[in-house]
Amino acid sequence: MNGIPNFFVIGTAKAGTTSLYHYLSQHPDVYLPPIKETNHFAMGDIDESLLDPVYKRDIQLDLARYIRNGMKNTVHIAHVKRKLDYEALYSGVQHEKAIGEISNSYIVCPSAIPSIKLEYPNAKLIVMLRNPVSRAWSHFLMNQREGKVRIHDFIAEVMQDYSASHRGWGVNHQYLELGLYAKQLQRVFEQFAPHQLKWFLFEDFVAYPDKVMRSIANLLGVNEDFQFDFSKKANQAGVPRNRFVNQLLVNSGLIHSLKSIAGERQKSWIKSRLYKSGNELQKIGKEETDFLFDFYQSDIAQLSDLLSFDFMNYWKLK
């Protein structure tokens, strides 16, 4: 193995980690594996027999063939179970100083952090935190785009998901659970020293990407004056222009196939025809906001104490 991971971005879902992956991958002194989310250290909490069919389609990858053929294209998500395969993802490491990976499952799957600690006890951990109210709403919009929403009323969809008999990463959506940051970070501090974890705010990342990336580069010990290209925005929110057509494309697997073979220009064209974005998106209403605030209020207060930062005021939730 040419390189040993020395940092992990452990989350959070819908908090800019896909963009972070693309930005960090530009830096000559940073190595990230060609699979953005390997989920390697979370496999102890993932029951593949219960996976949602759409999520199961998301992770379809002939891993052995992918590695054998030289891992030439970037894959967004997979389940890399074997240590041998995980190590193969780092066979391309050359001179890079910062070697890491990004998997959002690590912050929510209880076994992940202890597993990382066992293998890489000196690693640095990075987490991106987003207002949990807007995170949950963005998650709902994403699931509409991906044909994963069962009920198109937000509160009804969220409550049905929260009361599901089978729950877990890839099993149910965990709209609410993914925003319980205090509970998640308490598990991190049980394994790692406080100085090993660095948290960033998604809202700062969006507003001041250069400042945040300089800070991350400094943390990783690489050149912080490197000029990142922020022109490409990854995994932006979008909702279907036609639910029936979108569901048909998703269920048939056609949209998945198109994504895998289309170039960037073709993908942009497809997205513009199939999805609404930007100002066209539905905005969260007061009822939904109040519902989510009631759910998260206690955890946000605990998070503020845990990290010595007034998240309630920063996220304007008071």
PDB file of C-alpha atoms in Angstrom:
ATOM      1  CA  MET A   1       0.000   0.000   0.000  1.00  0.00           C
ATOM      2  CA  ASN A   2       1.551   3.261  -1.171  1.00  0.00           C
ATOM      3  CA  GLY A   3      -0.390   5.579   1.074  1.00  0.00           C
ATOM      4  CA  ILE A   4      -2.090   5.448   4.431  1.00  0.00           C
ATOM      5  CA  PRO A   5      -5.136   7.662   5.054  1.00  0.00           C
ATOM      6  CA  ASN A   6      -4.396  10.433   7.535  1.00  0.00           C
ATOM      7  CA  PHE A   7      -7.720  12.281   7.346  1.00  0.00           C
ATOM      8  CA  PHE A   8     -11.409  11.448   7.033  1.00  0.00           C
ATOM      9  CA  VAL A   9     -14.350  13.689   6.196  1.00  0.00           C
ATOM     10  CA  ILE A  10     -17.093  11.952   8.170  1.00  0.00           C
ATOM     11  CA  GLY A  11     -20.154  13.963   7.071  1.00  0.00           C
ATOM     12  CA  THR A  12     -22.679  15.424   6.928  1.00  0.00           C
ATOM     13  CA  ALA A  13     -25.048  14.349   4.133  1.00  0.00           C
ATOM     14  CA  LYS A  14     -26.407  17.308   2.134  1.00  0.00           C
ATOM     15  CA  ALA A  15     -23.707  19.596   3.561  1.00  0.00           C
ATOM     16  CA  GLY A  16     -21.416  20.085   0.591  1.00  0.00           C
ATOM     17  CA  THR A  17     -19.197  17.018   0.874  1.00  0.00           C
ATOM     18  CA  THR A  18     -19.482  16.175  -2.835  1.00  0.00           C
ATOM     19  CA  SER A  19     -18.243  19.661  -3.747  1.00  0.00           C
ATOM     20  CA  LEU A  20     -15.539  19.312  -1.096  1.00  0.00           C
ATOM     21  CA  TYR A  21     -14.432  16.048  -2.709  1.00  0.00           C
ATOM     22  CA  HIS A  22     -14.083  17.719  -6.117  1.00  0.00           C
ATOM     23  CA  TYR A  23     -12.248  20.733  -4.697  1.00  0.00           C
ATOM     24  CA  LEU A  24      -9.795  18.712  -2.623  1.00  0.00           C
ATOM     25  CA  SER A  25      -9.146  16.400  -5.579  1.00  0.00           C
ATOM     26  CA  GLN A  26      -7.757  19.408  -7.483  1.00  0.00           C
ATOM     27  CA  HIS A  27      -4.950  19.946  -4.969  1.00  0.00           C
ATOM     28  CA  PRO A  28      -1.635  18.333  -6.016  1.00  0.00           C
ATOM     29  CA  ASP A  29      -0.751  17.470  -2.409  1.00  0.00           C
ATOM     30  CA  VAL A  30      -4.085  15.787  -1.593  1.00  0.00           C
ATOM     31  CA  TYR A  31      -5.083  12.251  -2.539  1.00  0.00           C
ATOM     32  CA  LEU A  32      -8.668  11.031  -2.417  1.00  0.00           C
ATOM     33  CA  PRO A  33      -9.718   7.606  -3.717  1.00  0.00           C
ATOM     34  CA  PRO A  34     -11.602   7.381  -7.024  1.00  0.00           C
ATOM     35  CA  ILE A  35     -14.692   6.252  -5.099  1.00  0.00           C
ATOM     36  CA  LYS A  36     -16.002   9.316  -3.238  1.00  0.00           C
ATOM     37  CA  GLU A  37     -17.925   7.350  -0.594  1.00  0.00           C
ATOM     38  CA  THR A  38     -16.468   3.924   0.134  1.00  0.00           C
ATOM     39  CA  ASN A  39     -18.478   3.343   3.344  1.00  0.00           C
ATOM     40  CA  HIS A  40     -15.701   0.917   4.277  1.00  0.00           C
ATOM     41  CA  PHE A  41     -15.677   1.616   8.011  1.00  0.00           C
ATOM     42  CA  ALA A  42     -19.476   1.710   8.295  1.00  0.00           C
ATOM     43  CA  MET A  43     -20.174  -1.745   6.915  1.00  0.00           C
ATOM     44  CA  GLY A  44     -20.689  -3.138  10.413  1.00  0.00           C
ATOM     45  CA  ASP A  45     -23.907  -1.113  10.617  1.00  0.00           C
ATOM     46  CA  ILE A  46     -25.179  -1.636   7.072  1.00  0.00           C
ATOM     47  CA  ASP A  47     -27.587  -4.533   6.560  1.00  0.00           C
ATOM     48  CA  GLU A  48     -27.528  -5.069   2.807  1.00  0.00           C
ATOM     49  CA  SER A  49     -30.501  -7.456   2.965  1.00  0.00           C
ATOM     50  CA  LEU A  50     -32.696  -4.505   3.997  1.00  0.00           C
ATOM     51  CA  LEU A  51     -31.407  -1.882   1.549  1.00  0.00           C
ATOM     52  CA  ASP A  52     -33.921   0.300  -0.243  1.00  0.00           C
ATOM     53  CA  PRO A  53     -34.098  -0.849  -3.906  1.00  0.00           C
ATOM     54  CA  VAL A  54     -33.160   2.599  -5.245  1.00  0.00           C
ATOM     55  CA  TYR A  55     -30.175   2.842  -2.876  1.00  0.00           C
ATOM     56  CA  LYS A  56     -29.165  -0.671  -3.909  1.00  0.00           C
ATOM     57  CA  ARG A  57     -29.084   0.545  -7.501  1.00  0.00           C
ATOM     58  CA  ASP A  58     -26.933   3.517  -6.437  1.00  0.00           C
ATOM     59  CA  ILE A  59     -24.181   1.240  -5.148  1.00  0.00           C
ATOM     60  CA  GLN A  60     -24.135  -1.205  -8.039  1.00  0.00           C
ATOM     61  CA  LEU A  61     -20.502  -1.605  -8.968  1.00  0.00           C
ATOM     62  CA  ASP A  62     -18.428  -4.592 -10.016  1.00  0.00           C
ATOM     63  CA  LEU A  63     -15.653  -3.599  -7.631  1.00  0.00           C
ATOM     64  CA  ALA A  64     -13.199  -6.309  -8.644  1.00  0.00           C
ATOM     65  CA  ARG A  65     -13.543  -5.374 -12.306  1.00  0.00           C
ATOM     66  CA  TYR A  66     -13.344  -1.655 -11.510  1.00  0.00           C
ATOM     67  CA  ILE A  67     -10.061  -2.132  -9.644  1.00  0.00           C
ATOM     68  CA  ARG A  68      -8.690  -4.538 -12.254  1.00  0.00           C
ATOM     69  CA  ASN A  69      -9.398  -2.041 -15.053  1.00  0.00           C
ATOM     70  CA  GLY A  70      -7.453   0.706 -13.329  1.00  0.00           C
ATOM     71  CA  MET A  71     -10.230   2.714 -11.615  1.00  0.00           C
ATOM     72  CA  LYS A  72     -10.266   5.215 -14.479  1.00  0.00           C
ATOM     73  CA  ASN A  73     -13.565   6.958 -13.713  1.00  0.00           C
ATOM     74  CA  THR A  74     -14.803   8.534 -10.499  1.00  0.00           C
ATOM     75  CA  VAL A  75     -17.604   6.663  -8.730  1.00  0.00           C
ATOM     76  CA  HIS A  76     -19.829   8.531  -6.300  1.00  0.00           C
ATOM     77  CA  ILE A  77     -20.709   5.722  -3.887  1.00  0.00           C
ATOM     78  CA  ALA A  78     -20.028   2.029  -3.324  1.00  0.00           C
ATOM     79  CA  HIS A  79     -19.730  -0.527  -0.558  1.00  0.00           C
ATOM     80  CA  VAL A  80     -16.055  -1.413  -0.232  1.00  0.00           C
ATOM     81  CA  LYS A  81     -16.148  -4.255   2.263  1.00  0.00           C
ATOM     82  CA  ARG A  82     -12.775  -5.973   2.030  1.00  0.00           C
ATOM     83  CA  LYS A  83      -9.654  -4.331   3.396  1.00  0.00           C
ATOM     84  CA  LEU A  84      -7.714  -5.546   0.357  1.00  0.00           C
ATOM     85  CA  ASP A  85     -10.074  -3.658  -1.975  1.00  0.00           C
ATOM     86  CA  TYR A  86      -9.992  -0.578   0.250  1.00  0.00           C
ATOM     87  CA  GLU A  87      -6.200  -0.535   0.142  1.00  0.00           C
ATOM     88  CA  ALA A  88      -6.283  -0.927  -3.647  1.00  0.00           C
ATOM     89  CA  LEU A  89      -8.092   2.420  -3.866  1.00  0.00           C
ATOM     90  CA  TYR A  90      -4.902   4.044  -2.535  1.00  0.00           C
ATOM     91  CA  SER A  91      -2.514   2.339  -4.951  1.00  0.00           C
ATOM     92  CA  GLY A  92      -2.306   5.587  -6.920  1.00  0.00           C
ATOM     93  CA  VAL A  93      -0.760   7.566  -4.062  1.00  0.00           C
ATOM     94  CA  GLN A  94       2.569   9.095  -5.062  1.00  0.00           C
ATOM     95  CA  HIS A  95       3.960  12.190  -3.342  1.00  0.00           C
ATOM     96  CA  GLU A  96       0.743  13.475  -1.713  1.00  0.00           C
ATOM     97  CA  LYS A  97       0.942  14.579   1.926  1.00  0.00           C
ATOM     98  CA  ALA A  98      -2.770  14.538   2.760  1.00  0.00           C
ATOM     99  CA  ILE A  99      -4.383  11.174   2.054  1.00  0.00           C
ATOM    100  CA  GLY A 100      -7.992  10.689   2.982  1.00  0.00           C
ATOM    101  CA  GLU A 101     -11.547   9.865   2.111  1.00  0.00           C
ATOM    102  CA  ILE A 102     -15.078  11.220   2.440  1.00  0.00           C
ATOM    103  CA  SER A 103     -17.991   9.049   3.569  1.00  0.00           C
ATOM    104  CA  ASN A 104     -21.107  10.590   5.107  1.00  0.00           C
ATOM    105  CA  SER A 105     -22.120   7.306   6.711  1.00  0.00           C
ATOM    106  CA  TYR A 106     -19.232   7.545   9.174  1.00  0.00           C
ATOM    107  CA  ILE A 107     -20.839  10.164  11.408  1.00  0.00           C
ATOM    108  CA  VAL A 108     -24.158   8.304  11.782  1.00  0.00           C
ATOM    109  CA  CYS A 109     -23.122   4.642  11.845  1.00  0.00           C
ATOM    110  CA  PRO A 110     -21.997   3.849  15.427  1.00  0.00           C
ATOM    111  CA  SER A 111     -19.339   1.304  14.446  1.00  0.00           C
ATOM    112  CA  ALA A 112     -17.559   3.576  11.960  1.00  0.00           C
ATOM    113  CA  ILE A 113     -15.644   5.898  14.290  1.00  0.00           C
ATOM    114  CA  PRO A 114     -14.294   3.083  16.531  1.00  0.00           C
ATOM    115  CA  SER A 115     -13.263   1.202  13.372  1.00  0.00           C
ATOM    116  CA  ILE A 116     -11.356   4.234  12.071  1.00  0.00           C
ATOM    117  CA  LYS A 117      -9.730   4.698  15.483  1.00  0.00           C
ATOM    118  CA  LEU A 118      -8.583   1.081  15.491  1.00  0.00           C
ATOM    119  CA  GLU A 119      -6.906   1.374  12.070  1.00  0.00           C
ATOM    120  CA  TYR A 120      -5.822   5.022  12.051  1.00  0.00           C
ATOM    121  CA  PRO A 121      -5.706   6.392  15.616  1.00  0.00           C
ATOM    122  CA  ASN A 122      -3.787   9.539  14.639  1.00  0.00           C
ATOM    123  CA  ALA A 123      -6.084  10.552  11.804  1.00  0.00           C
ATOM    124  CA  LYS A 124      -7.653  13.999  11.523  1.00  0.00           C
ATOM    125  CA  LEU A 125     -11.431  14.127  11.222  1.00  0.00           C
ATOM    126  CA  ILE A 126     -13.412  16.795   9.391  1.00  0.00           C
ATOM    127  CA  VAL A 127     -17.149  17.368   9.570  1.00  0.00           C
ATOM    128  CA  MET A 128     -19.346  19.829   7.695  1.00  0.00           C
ATOM    129  CA  LEU A 129     -22.344  20.997   9.749  1.00  0.00           C
ATOM    130  CA  ARG A 130     -25.451  22.460   8.133  1.00  0.00           C
ATOM    131  CA  ASN A 131     -28.537  23.995   9.700  1.00  0.00           C
ATOM    132  CA  PRO A 132     -30.444  20.744  10.354  1.00  0.00           C
ATOM    133  CA  VAL A 133     -33.736  22.336   9.298  1.00  0.00           C
ATOM    134  CA  SER A 134     -32.466  23.272   5.831  1.00  0.00           C
ATOM    135  CA  ARG A 135     -30.491  20.012   5.646  1.00  0.00           C
ATOM    136  CA  ALA A 136     -33.657  17.932   6.084  1.00  0.00           C
ATOM    137  CA  TRP A 137     -35.542  20.031   3.531  1.00  0.00           C
ATOM    138  CA  SER A 138     -32.686  19.738   1.011  1.00  0.00           C
ATOM    139  CA  HIS A 139     -32.668  15.988   1.587  1.00  0.00           C
ATOM    140  CA  PHE A 140     -36.393  15.855   0.787  1.00  0.00           C
ATOM    141  CA  LEU A 141     -35.867  17.843  -2.434  1.00  0.00           C
ATOM    142  CA  MET A 142     -33.001  15.551  -3.461  1.00  0.00           C
ATOM    143  CA  ASN A 143     -35.139  12.482  -2.877  1.00  0.00           C
ATOM    144  CA  GLN A 144     -37.854  13.937  -5.081  1.00  0.00           C
ATOM    145  CA  ARG A 145     -35.273  14.291  -7.860  1.00  0.00           C
ATOM    146  CA  GLU A 146     -34.045  10.740  -7.335  1.00  0.00           C
ATOM    147  CA  GLY A 147     -37.528   9.216  -7.197  1.00  0.00           C
ATOM    148  CA  LYS A 148     -37.122   8.126  -3.563  1.00  0.00           C
ATOM    149  CA  VAL A 149     -40.049  10.066  -2.057  1.00  0.00           C
ATOM    150  CA  ARG A 150     -43.090   7.986  -1.205  1.00  0.00           C
ATOM    151  CA  ILE A 151     -45.316  10.827   0.071  1.00  0.00           C
ATOM    152  CA  HIS A 152     -44.988  14.296  -1.446  1.00  0.00           C
ATOM    153  CA  ASP A 153     -46.161  16.033   1.729  1.00  0.00           C
ATOM    154  CA  PHE A 154     -42.961  16.790   3.647  1.00  0.00           C
ATOM    155  CA  ILE A 155     -44.111  16.196   7.222  1.00  0.00           C
ATOM    156  CA  ALA A 156     -46.033  13.039   6.318  1.00  0.00           C
ATOM    157  CA  GLU A 157     -43.021  11.702   4.389  1.00  0.00           C
ATOM    158  CA  VAL A 158     -40.619  12.478   7.226  1.00  0.00           C
ATOM    159  CA  MET A 159     -42.827  10.945   9.906  1.00  0.00           C
ATOM    160  CA  GLN A 160     -43.435   7.793   7.902  1.00  0.00           C
ATOM    161  CA  ASP A 161     -39.673   7.461   7.439  1.00  0.00           C
ATOM    162  CA  TYR A 162     -39.002   8.109  11.139  1.00  0.00           C
ATOM    163  CA  SER A 163     -41.469   5.406  12.193  1.00  0.00           C
ATOM    164  CA  ALA A 164     -40.204   2.792   9.716  1.00  0.00           C
ATOM    165  CA  SER A 165     -39.806  -0.681  11.206  1.00  0.00           C
ATOM    166  CA  HIS A 166     -36.395  -1.101   9.553  1.00  0.00           C
ATOM    167  CA  ARG A 167     -34.031   1.839   9.830  1.00  0.00           C
ATOM    168  CA  GLY A 168     -30.404   2.488   8.985  1.00  0.00           C
ATOM    169  CA  TRP A 169     -27.995   3.738   6.350  1.00  0.00           C
ATOM    170  CA  GLY A 170     -29.445   2.921   2.928  1.00  0.00           C
ATOM    171  CA  VAL A 171     -32.496   1.285   4.525  1.00  0.00           C
ATOM    172  CA  ASN A 172     -34.579   4.363   5.303  1.00  0.00           C
ATOM    173  CA  HIS A 173     -33.842   7.989   4.474  1.00  0.00           C
ATOM    174  CA  GLN A 174     -33.158   9.159   8.062  1.00  0.00           C
ATOM    175  CA  TYR A 175     -34.334  12.691   7.267  1.00  0.00           C
ATOM    176  CA  LEU A 176     -34.449  13.534  10.978  1.00  0.00           C
ATOM    177  CA  GLU A 177     -31.715  11.344  12.387  1.00  0.00           C
ATOM    178  CA  LEU A 178     -29.003  12.742  10.122  1.00  0.00           C
ATOM    179  CA  GLY A 179     -29.376  16.190  11.702  1.00  0.00           C
ATOM    180  CA  LEU A 180     -28.773  15.081  15.299  1.00  0.00           C
ATOM    181  CA  TYR A 181     -25.200  16.355  15.307  1.00  0.00           C
ATOM    182  CA  ALA A 182     -24.622  16.511  19.071  1.00  0.00           C
ATOM    183  CA  LYS A 183     -25.514  12.851  19.476  1.00  0.00           C
ATOM    184  CA  GLN A 184     -23.214  11.929  16.585  1.00  0.00           C
ATOM    185  CA  LEU A 185     -20.240  14.044  17.674  1.00  0.00           C
ATOM    186  CA  GLN A 186     -20.416  12.799  21.250  1.00  0.00           C
ATOM    187  CA  ARG A 187     -19.557   9.367  19.843  1.00  0.00           C
ATOM    188  CA  VAL A 188     -16.594  10.892  17.999  1.00  0.00           C
ATOM    189  CA  PHE A 189     -15.213  12.478  21.183  1.00  0.00           C
ATOM    190  CA  GLU A 190     -15.462   9.125  22.953  1.00  0.00           C
ATOM    191  CA  GLN A 191     -12.815   7.830  20.522  1.00  0.00           C
ATOM    192  CA  PHE A 192     -10.768  10.812  19.367  1.00  0.00           C
ATOM    193  CA  ALA A 193      -9.187  13.753  21.161  1.00  0.00           C
ATOM    194  CA  PRO A 194     -10.907  17.116  20.552  1.00  0.00           C
ATOM    195  CA  HIS A 195      -7.908  18.468  18.628  1.00  0.00           C
ATOM    196  CA  GLN A 196      -8.300  15.678  16.046  1.00  0.00           C
ATOM    197  CA  LEU A 197     -11.748  16.901  14.966  1.00  0.00           C
ATOM    198  CA  LYS A 198     -12.241  20.089  12.977  1.00  0.00           C
ATOM    199  CA  TRP A 199     -15.749  21.260  12.128  1.00  0.00           C
ATOM    200  CA  PHE A 200     -16.814  23.665   9.424  1.00  0.00           C
ATOM    201  CA  LEU A 201     -20.120  25.315   8.635  1.00  0.00           C
ATOM    202  CA  PHE A 202     -21.793  24.502   5.349  1.00  0.00           C
ATOM    203  CA  GLU A 203     -23.182  28.029   5.203  1.00  0.00           C
ATOM    204  CA  ASP A 204     -19.637  29.456   5.372  1.00  0.00           C
ATOM    205  CA  PHE A 205     -18.508  26.945   2.759  1.00  0.00           C
ATOM    206  CA  VAL A 206     -21.177  28.220   0.355  1.00  0.00           C
ATOM    207  CA  ALA A 207     -20.615  31.926   1.089  1.00  0.00           C
ATOM    208  CA  TYR A 208     -16.808  31.887   1.406  1.00  0.00           C
ATOM    209  CA  PRO A 209     -15.485  28.742  -0.309  1.00  0.00           C
ATOM    210  CA  ASP A 210     -11.964  30.111  -0.738  1.00  0.00           C
ATOM    211  CA  LYS A 211     -11.661  30.964   2.959  1.00  0.00           C
ATOM    212  CA  VAL A 212     -12.933  27.553   4.066  1.00  0.00           C
ATOM    213  CA  MET A 213     -10.721  25.658   1.610  1.00  0.00           C
ATOM    214  CA  ARG A 214      -7.674  27.625   2.770  1.00  0.00           C
ATOM    215  CA  SER A 215      -8.492  26.630   6.332  1.00  0.00           C
ATOM    216  CA  ILE A 216      -8.888  22.975   5.363  1.00  0.00           C
ATOM    217  CA  ALA A 217      -5.623  23.045   3.399  1.00  0.00           C
ATOM    218  CA  ASN A 218      -3.869  24.519   6.434  1.00  0.00           C
ATOM    219  CA  LEU A 219      -5.347  21.803   8.633  1.00  0.00           C
ATOM    220  CA  LEU A 220      -4.101  19.111   6.249  1.00  0.00           C
ATOM    221  CA  GLY A 221      -0.622  20.638   6.062  1.00  0.00           C
ATOM    222  CA  VAL A 222      -0.729  21.384   2.340  1.00  0.00           C
ATOM    223  CA  ASN A 223      -0.286  24.629   0.386  1.00  0.00           C
ATOM    224  CA  GLU A 224      -3.181  26.881   1.400  1.00  0.00           C
ATOM    225  CA  ASP A 225      -2.433  29.353  -1.406  1.00  0.00           C
ATOM    226  CA  PHE A 226      -3.466  26.829  -4.046  1.00  0.00           C
ATOM    227  CA  GLN A 227      -6.132  28.305  -6.341  1.00  0.00           C
ATOM    228  CA  PHE A 228      -9.162  26.029  -6.259  1.00  0.00           C
ATOM    229  CA  ASP A 229     -11.649  26.119  -9.138  1.00  0.00           C
ATOM    230  CA  PHE A 230     -15.083  26.734  -7.611  1.00  0.00           C
ATOM    231  CA  SER A 231     -16.940  27.043 -10.919  1.00  0.00           C
ATOM    232  CA  LYS A 232     -18.513  23.590 -10.750  1.00  0.00           C
ATOM    233  CA  LYS A 233     -21.208  23.084  -8.118  1.00  0.00           C
ATOM    234  CA  ALA A 234     -21.812  19.437  -7.285  1.00  0.00           C
ATOM    235  CA  ASN A 235     -25.029  17.692  -6.246  1.00  0.00           C
ATOM    236  CA  GLN A 236     -27.177  20.832  -6.315  1.00  0.00           C
ATOM    237  CA  ALA A 237     -30.833  20.589  -5.378  1.00  0.00           C
ATOM    238  CA  GLY A 238     -33.412  19.945  -8.073  1.00  0.00           C
ATOM    239  CA  VAL A 239     -36.934  18.562  -8.266  1.00  0.00           C
ATOM    240  CA  PRO A 240     -38.621  16.805 -11.204  1.00  0.00           C
ATOM    241  CA  ARG A 241     -40.577  18.868 -13.703  1.00  0.00           C
ATOM    242  CA  ASN A 242     -42.773  15.804 -14.180  1.00  0.00           C
ATOM    243  CA  ARG A 243     -43.009  13.298 -11.316  1.00  0.00           C
ATOM    244  CA  PHE A 244     -44.441  10.509 -13.481  1.00  0.00           C
ATOM    245  CA  VAL A 245     -41.689  10.757 -16.111  1.00  0.00           C
ATOM    246  CA  ASN A 246     -38.997  11.004 -13.426  1.00  0.00           C
ATOM    247  CA  GLN A 247     -40.324   7.961 -11.563  1.00  0.00           C
ATOM    248  CA  LEU A 248     -40.411   6.004 -14.811  1.00  0.00           C
ATOM    249  CA  LEU A 249     -36.792   6.914 -15.588  1.00  0.00           C
ATOM    250  CA  VAL A 250     -35.662   6.033 -12.051  1.00  0.00           C
ATOM    251  CA  ASN A 251     -37.538   2.728 -11.773  1.00  0.00           C
ATOM    252  CA  SER A 252     -36.378   1.572 -15.201  1.00  0.00           C
ATOM    253  CA  GLY A 253     -32.760   2.335 -14.328  1.00  0.00           C
ATOM    254  CA  LEU A 254     -32.480   4.524 -17.430  1.00  0.00           C
ATOM    255  CA  ILE A 255     -31.524   7.677 -15.535  1.00  0.00           C
ATOM    256  CA  HIS A 256     -28.790   5.752 -13.714  1.00  0.00           C
ATOM    257  CA  SER A 257     -27.436   4.488 -17.042  1.00  0.00           C
ATOM    258  CA  LEU A 258     -27.506   7.973 -18.568  1.00  0.00           C
ATOM    259  CA  LYS A 259     -25.534   9.391 -15.639  1.00  0.00           C
ATOM    260  CA  SER A 260     -22.872   6.727 -16.008  1.00  0.00           C
ATOM    261  CA  ILE A 261     -22.215   7.300 -19.728  1.00  0.00           C
ATOM    262  CA  ALA A 262     -22.999  10.991 -20.299  1.00  0.00           C
ATOM    263  CA  GLY A 263     -20.341  13.695 -20.321  1.00  0.00           C
ATOM    264  CA  GLU A 264     -20.568  16.817 -18.184  1.00  0.00           C
ATOM    265  CA  ARG A 265     -22.193  18.890 -20.928  1.00  0.00           C
ATOM    266  CA  GLN A 266     -24.769  16.183 -21.643  1.00  0.00           C
ATOM    267  CA  LYS A 267     -25.511  15.801 -17.931  1.00  0.00           C
ATOM    268  CA  SER A 268     -26.153  19.539 -17.617  1.00  0.00           C
ATOM    269  CA  TRP A 269     -28.525  19.444 -20.572  1.00  0.00           C
ATOM    270  CA  ILE A 270     -30.399  16.443 -19.154  1.00  0.00           C
ATOM    271  CA  LYS A 271     -30.727  18.114 -15.744  1.00  0.00           C
ATOM    272  CA  SER A 272     -32.082  21.340 -17.245  1.00  0.00           C
ATOM    273  CA  ARG A 273     -34.775  19.420 -19.117  1.00  0.00           C
ATOM    274  CA  LEU A 274     -35.801  17.075 -16.324  1.00  0.00           C
ATOM    275  CA  TYR A 275     -35.442  19.144 -13.146  1.00  0.00           C
ATOM    276  CA  LYS A 276     -36.313  22.495 -11.672  1.00  0.00           C
ATOM    277  CA  SER A 277     -33.510  24.232  -9.783  1.00  0.00           C
ATOM    278  CA  GLY A 278     -32.507  27.514  -8.176  1.00  0.00           C
ATOM    279  CA  ASN A 279     -35.399  29.959  -7.788  1.00  0.00           C
ATOM    280  CA  GLU A 280     -37.799  27.397  -9.259  1.00  0.00           C
ATOM    281  CA  LEU A 281     -37.469  25.185  -6.185  1.00  0.00           C
ATOM    282  CA  GLN A 282     -40.212  25.010  -3.591  1.00  0.00           C
ATOM    283  CA  LYS A 283     -39.276  26.889  -0.423  1.00  0.00           C
ATOM    284  CA  ILE A 284     -39.778  25.413   3.026  1.00  0.00           C
ATOM    285  CA  GLY A 285     -42.886  26.728   4.779  1.00  0.00           C
ATOM    286  CA  LYS A 286     -43.479  27.870   8.354  1.00  0.00           C
ATOM    287  CA  GLU A 287     -45.255  24.659   9.343  1.00  0.00           C
ATOM    288  CA  GLU A 288     -42.343  22.531   8.189  1.00  0.00           C
ATOM    289  CA  THR A 289     -39.804  24.890   9.779  1.00  0.00           C
ATOM    290  CA  ASP A 290     -41.595  24.862  13.137  1.00  0.00           C
ATOM    291  CA  PHE A 291     -41.922  21.081  13.029  1.00  0.00           C
ATOM    292  CA  LEU A 292     -38.197  20.604  12.439  1.00  0.00           C
ATOM    293  CA  PHE A 293     -37.164  23.237  14.977  1.00  0.00           C
ATOM    294  CA  ASP A 294     -39.222  21.501  17.672  1.00  0.00           C
ATOM    295  CA  PHE A 295     -37.474  18.251  16.846  1.00  0.00           C
ATOM    296  CA  TYR A 296     -33.923  19.667  16.796  1.00  0.00           C
ATOM    297  CA  GLN A 297     -34.029  22.348  19.486  1.00  0.00           C
ATOM    298  CA  SER A 298     -32.639  20.185  22.280  1.00  0.00           C
ATOM    299  CA  ASP A 299     -29.876  18.663  20.142  1.00  0.00           C
ATOM    300  CA  ILE A 300     -28.800  22.096  18.854  1.00  0.00           C
ATOM    301  CA  ALA A 301     -28.520  23.348  22.433  1.00  0.00           C
ATOM    302  CA  GLN A 302     -26.343  20.333  23.285  1.00  0.00           C
ATOM    303  CA  LEU A 303     -24.265  20.907  20.155  1.00  0.00           C
ATOM    304  CA  SER A 304     -23.661  24.526  21.171  1.00  0.00           C
ATOM    305  CA  ASP A 305     -22.362  23.357  24.557  1.00  0.00           C
ATOM    306  CA  LEU A 306     -20.289  20.572  23.030  1.00  0.00           C
ATOM    307  CA  LEU A 307     -18.495  22.785  20.501  1.00  0.00           C
ATOM    308  CA  SER A 308     -18.684  26.094  22.432  1.00  0.00           C
ATOM    309  CA  PHE A 309     -20.473  27.891  19.611  1.00  0.00           C
ATOM    310  CA  ASP A 310     -23.930  29.481  19.474  1.00  0.00           C
ATOM    311  CA  PHE A 311     -25.441  27.453  16.655  1.00  0.00           C
ATOM    312  CA  MET A 312     -28.964  28.552  17.540  1.00  0.00           C
ATOM    313  CA  ASN A 313     -28.060  32.179  16.866  1.00  0.00           C
ATOM    314  CA  TYR A 314     -25.826  31.461  13.859  1.00  0.00           C
ATOM    315  CA  TRP A 315     -28.537  29.453  12.144  1.00  0.00           C
ATOM    316  CA  LYS A 316     -31.110  32.098  13.185  1.00  0.00           C
ATOM    317  CA  LEU A 317     -33.332  29.510  14.813  1.00  0.00           C
ATOM    318  CA  LYS A 318     -34.231  31.516  17.926  1.00  0.00           C
TER     319      LYS A 318
END
